[in-house]
XYZ file of C-alpha atoms in Angstrom:
307
model
C 150.327 159.264 94.489
C 152.782 159.427 91.691
C 154.485 156.593 89.843
C 157.406 155.565 87.695
C 155.560 154.383 84.777
C 157.322 152.042 82.367
C 155.294 151.524 78.801
C 156.531 148.758 76.373
C 155.252 148.659 72.573
C 153.066 150.375 70.277
C 151.239 154.088 70.934
C 147.614 152.494 70.041
C 144.823 154.289 69.366
C 143.497 153.861 73.169
C 147.176 154.862 74.601
C 145.438 158.435 75.422
C 142.446 157.079 77.097
C 144.755 154.416 78.872
C 147.650 156.945 79.874
C 144.691 159.375 81.744
C 143.343 156.367 83.540
C 147.038 156.767 85.181
C 147.468 159.912 86.850
C 150.051 161.650 87.054
C 153.732 160.244 86.886
C 156.764 161.520 88.615
C 159.088 160.034 85.933
C 157.657 158.175 82.850
C 159.831 155.982 79.899
C 157.854 154.556 76.691
C 160.292 152.032 74.643
C 158.331 151.672 71.720
C 159.509 150.057 67.989
C 158.427 153.179 65.705
C 158.724 156.794 66.117
C 154.920 158.379 66.115
C 155.559 161.920 66.156
C 151.662 163.264 66.574
C 150.574 160.110 69.113
C 153.896 161.157 70.769
C 153.170 164.908 70.735
C 149.611 163.926 72.667
C 151.069 161.321 75.311
C 153.580 164.805 76.047
C 150.799 166.517 76.820
C 150.155 164.681 79.481
C 153.126 163.214 80.690
C 155.495 166.676 80.051
C 158.622 164.990 81.872
C 157.919 161.327 79.272
C 160.955 160.646 77.643
C 160.613 158.214 74.500
C 163.607 155.510 72.955
C 162.840 153.811 69.916
C 163.684 150.088 70.455
C 162.487 146.383 68.843
C 162.370 144.190 72.156
C 162.555 140.813 72.772
C 162.680 137.746 75.290
C 166.689 138.039 75.185
C 169.499 140.562 73.317
C 170.994 139.434 69.976
C 170.086 139.443 66.070
C 167.206 137.451 65.417
C 164.300 137.897 62.843
C 161.293 140.846 63.360
C 158.477 139.663 62.223
C 156.757 143.101 59.992
C 152.845 142.746 58.826
C 150.941 144.898 56.495
C 149.040 145.632 60.032
C 152.211 147.904 62.113
C 150.731 147.206 65.646
C 151.335 143.557 64.995
C 155.260 143.777 64.460
C 156.781 141.607 66.910
C 159.656 139.435 67.925
C 157.661 136.250 67.813
C 156.519 134.629 64.333
C 152.394 134.629 64.834
C 150.071 132.163 65.675
C 146.765 132.764 66.678
C 146.863 136.388 64.958
C 145.958 135.102 61.735
C 142.739 133.509 62.897
C 141.558 136.975 64.455
C 142.781 138.783 61.339
C 142.649 136.796 58.395
C 143.955 139.890 56.602
C 146.995 139.825 58.287
C 150.103 139.115 56.148
C 153.750 139.077 57.046
C 155.552 141.651 54.593
C 159.364 141.175 55.620
C 161.385 139.211 58.779
C 164.912 140.019 58.566
C 167.482 139.404 61.704
C 167.925 142.499 63.248
C 169.063 143.564 66.837
C 166.815 143.168 69.069
C 167.077 143.854 72.917
C 166.226 141.465 75.768
C 163.824 142.735 78.028
C 165.974 141.404 81.058
C 168.979 143.673 79.866
C 166.158 146.635 79.497
C 165.181 146.472 83.071
C 168.512 146.160 84.446
C 169.448 150.093 82.396
C 166.829 151.682 84.054
C 167.521 154.273 85.922
C 164.234 154.630 87.967
C 162.642 151.537 88.810
C 159.277 151.019 87.682
C 156.164 151.563 90.154
C 153.404 150.941 87.301
C 154.394 148.955 83.724
C 151.833 148.880 80.118
C 153.166 146.653 78.619
C 151.083 146.987 74.669
C 152.870 144.350 73.072
C 151.118 140.658 73.620
C 154.318 138.519 72.791
C 156.478 140.063 75.471
C 153.834 139.746 78.497
C 155.154 136.742 79.710
C 158.818 137.046 78.966
C 158.736 139.991 81.189
C 157.219 138.803 83.259
C 159.680 136.234 84.273
C 162.678 138.700 83.773
C 160.888 141.020 86.307
C 160.304 137.970 89.077
C 164.772 138.114 89.197
C 165.109 141.466 88.877
C 166.215 143.472 91.858
C 163.248 146.501 92.253
C 160.515 143.580 91.544
C 159.326 144.379 94.835
C 158.825 148.040 94.181
C 156.350 147.246 91.162
C 152.523 147.588 92.826
C 150.726 148.111 89.193
C 150.498 146.149 85.587
C 148.897 146.637 82.223
C 148.716 143.961 80.121
C 147.444 143.417 76.596
C 146.944 139.921 76.160
C 144.825 136.895 73.457
C 141.964 135.385 73.434
C 144.416 133.026 72.033
C 148.101 132.904 71.823
C 148.713 135.817 69.488
C 152.259 134.250 68.815
C 154.286 131.102 68.903
C 155.765 130.455 72.258
C 152.894 132.722 74.243
C 151.405 131.086 76.918
C 147.396 131.233 77.260
C 145.794 134.319 79.189
C 144.465 132.172 81.862
C 148.112 130.933 82.767
C 149.576 134.816 82.573
C 146.659 135.665 85.385
C 146.780 132.924 87.247
C 150.943 133.392 87.668
C 149.942 137.600 88.692
C 147.494 135.963 91.059
C 150.074 133.831 92.659
C 152.536 137.017 92.726
C 150.300 138.781 94.948
C 148.448 140.334 91.676
C 145.032 141.065 92.109
C 142.770 142.022 88.716
C 141.353 145.113 88.877
C 139.646 145.829 85.498
C 139.443 143.908 81.840
C 139.822 146.532 79.488
C 138.301 145.388 75.663
C 137.902 148.925 74.041
C 139.694 145.817 71.528
C 137.672 142.541 72.414
C 140.359 140.430 70.310
C 142.999 141.762 72.522
C 142.079 142.956 75.993
C 143.846 145.038 78.304
C 144.268 143.251 82.144
C 145.035 145.916 85.089
C 146.470 144.372 88.015
C 146.982 145.849 91.133
C 149.640 144.014 93.756
C 147.797 143.716 96.966
C 149.359 145.795 99.509
C 150.091 142.959 102.664
C 151.308 140.936 99.508
C 155.005 141.193 101.078
C 153.741 140.534 104.771
C 151.671 137.588 103.569
C 154.584 136.305 102.117
C 156.588 136.897 104.788
C 153.385 135.045 107.352
C 153.301 131.976 104.710
C 157.510 131.285 104.530
C 157.079 131.639 108.755
C 154.116 129.115 108.725
C 156.609 126.690 106.445
C 159.072 126.944 108.542
C 157.270 126.290 111.174
C 155.401 123.701 109.955
C 158.708 122.332 108.766
C 159.909 122.346 112.700
C 156.694 120.659 113.458
C 156.978 117.868 111.052
C 160.965 117.656 112.494
C 158.823 117.613 115.416
C 156.717 114.613 115.051
C 158.845 112.620 113.600
C 161.324 112.995 116.411
C 158.237 112.316 118.621
C 157.649 109.666 116.756
C 161.150 108.223 117.105
C 160.744 108.862 120.610
C 157.211 106.763 121.283
C 159.190 104.602 118.517
C 161.902 103.967 121.224
C 159.827 103.790 124.350
C 157.674 100.995 123.220
C 161.087 99.132 122.061
C 162.211 99.921 125.560
C 159.066 98.737 127.224
C 159.083 95.838 125.255
C 162.598 94.872 126.155
C 162.143 95.729 129.946
C 159.120 93.150 129.594
C 161.249 90.508 128.266
C 163.708 90.920 130.890
C 161.387 90.864 133.649
C 159.865 87.382 131.447
C 163.759 85.967 131.206
C 163.943 86.999 135.209
C 160.716 85.728 136.645
C 162.145 82.427 134.318
C 165.507 82.213 136.018
C 163.569 83.176 139.685
C 161.413 79.664 138.768
C 164.898 77.739 137.822
C 166.695 79.472 140.228
C 163.347 77.772 143.068
C 163.954 74.559 140.912
C 167.571 74.510 141.642
C 167.193 75.121 145.367
C 164.430 72.595 145.584
C 167.307 69.985 143.737
C 170.410 71.642 145.923
C 167.420 71.415 149.212
C 167.250 67.539 148.564
C 170.914 67.030 147.195
C 171.591 68.051 151.033
C 168.862 66.464 153.010
C 170.079 63.093 150.677
C 173.842 63.828 152.133
C 172.798 64.379 155.939
C 171.405 60.626 155.405
C 174.523 59.921 153.501
C 176.625 61.399 156.539
C 174.687 59.693 159.034
C 174.943 56.436 157.328
C 178.340 56.655 156.833
C 178.509 58.074 161.058
C 176.906 54.675 161.316
C 178.535 52.423 159.170
C 182.107 53.946 160.704
C 180.126 53.217 164.494
C 179.662 49.259 163.454
C 182.967 48.687 161.949
C 184.598 49.987 164.925
C 182.521 47.037 167.363
C 183.216 44.531 164.205
C 187.073 45.452 164.571
C 186.771 45.649 168.179
C 184.466 42.209 168.276
C 187.157 40.857 166.033
C 189.960 41.937 168.072
C 188.301 40.268 171.251
C 187.547 37.495 169.491
C 191.305 37.152 168.093
C 192.458 37.490 172.083
C 190.060 34.772 173.488
C 190.904 32.685 170.199
C 195.243 33.594 171.224
C 194.539 33.002 174.914
C 192.890 29.598 174.917
C 195.527 28.504 172.375
C 197.661 29.112 175.182
C 196.110 27.428 177.475
C 195.773 24.128 175.255
C 198.916 24.583 174.495
C 200.097 24.330 178.346
C 197.957 21.437 179.339
C 199.427 19.645 176.649
C 202.909 20.384 177.371
C 201.716 19.389 181.066
C 200.933 16.016 179.993
C 203.542 15.520 177.900
C 205.432 16.229 180.623
C 204.021 14.228 183.355
C 203.914 11.141 180.866
C-alpha cells in the first residue's frame, strides 16, 4: 500500500534503514534543517519522487532563537535539558534568533495530506501532535514514527509516557520501539482501522448515556411527583374522614336540637291550650260574677222599693 510520507528533522545515520521499512510512497516530502547531499542521494535512491525542503521548524512561526550544538543532529528550536545528561560533552555553539516556521503553518502548506509522518526532531513531537489534532487532514493519518527520549531532552518536552498515552487515546497502537540508538528510541505507531467507528460508537454511547440520565432524572422527578400526589391524596382522605366525622357529630347535634325543638313545640302547644282553658275559665268566671252582681243589684233594688 503506497503512502503519503512527511519526514521532519535531520537525516540520521539510520534513516535509510527506517525508510526501507516504510515501503513504497506515492509522495514523499522531507523537511530538514540542513542539506546533506550525500544522504539525500541515498534517500532519492529509495524514493525517486522525494522532495526536500530545508526549513528550520518550531512550535510556532516567527523570529526566535535556534539552538546550535557541537553535535548538529541535536540542533533544535528549544534549549536542551536532558540532552546534557545523556551527552555530557554536548555544548551550545549558538542561539541567534532567526526565522523559524511553525509546524501548524507547515501542515497548512502541504499539497498532499500525509498518511505517514516521521518526526526525527524530538522537540517537535509534542507540538506536531497538537497541531495535527486541529488539522483538517488528521483523519487520513495512519502511521507515526516518533523520535523521543528516555528523559525529556529539551525544555518544555513532555515525558515519553505522556506522548505515548496521547497517541493511544487517539487510536494509535504501539507496534515497534526501535532502539538503534538506545538513548533516542523511535516509536512506530499505527492507527487502529476501527478507531473512527469506535469514536462514533463512543459518541453514540455518550449521547445515549446522556439521554438515559435525562430519562432517569425525569422518571425520578415523576416518581417524586407521584409520591407527593399520593401523600396529598392521603392527606385529603384524612381531611375528608375528619370532615365526615365532624358532619356526623353536627348531624347528631342537629338531630338532638330538632328533637328538643319538637319538645318545645309540643310544650308550647300545651301551654297555648292551657292558656285557652284559663281564658275560657276566666271568661266564664267573669260572666258568673257579672250575673251574680246583676242579680244582687236587682235584689237590693227590690228591697229598697219595698221599704
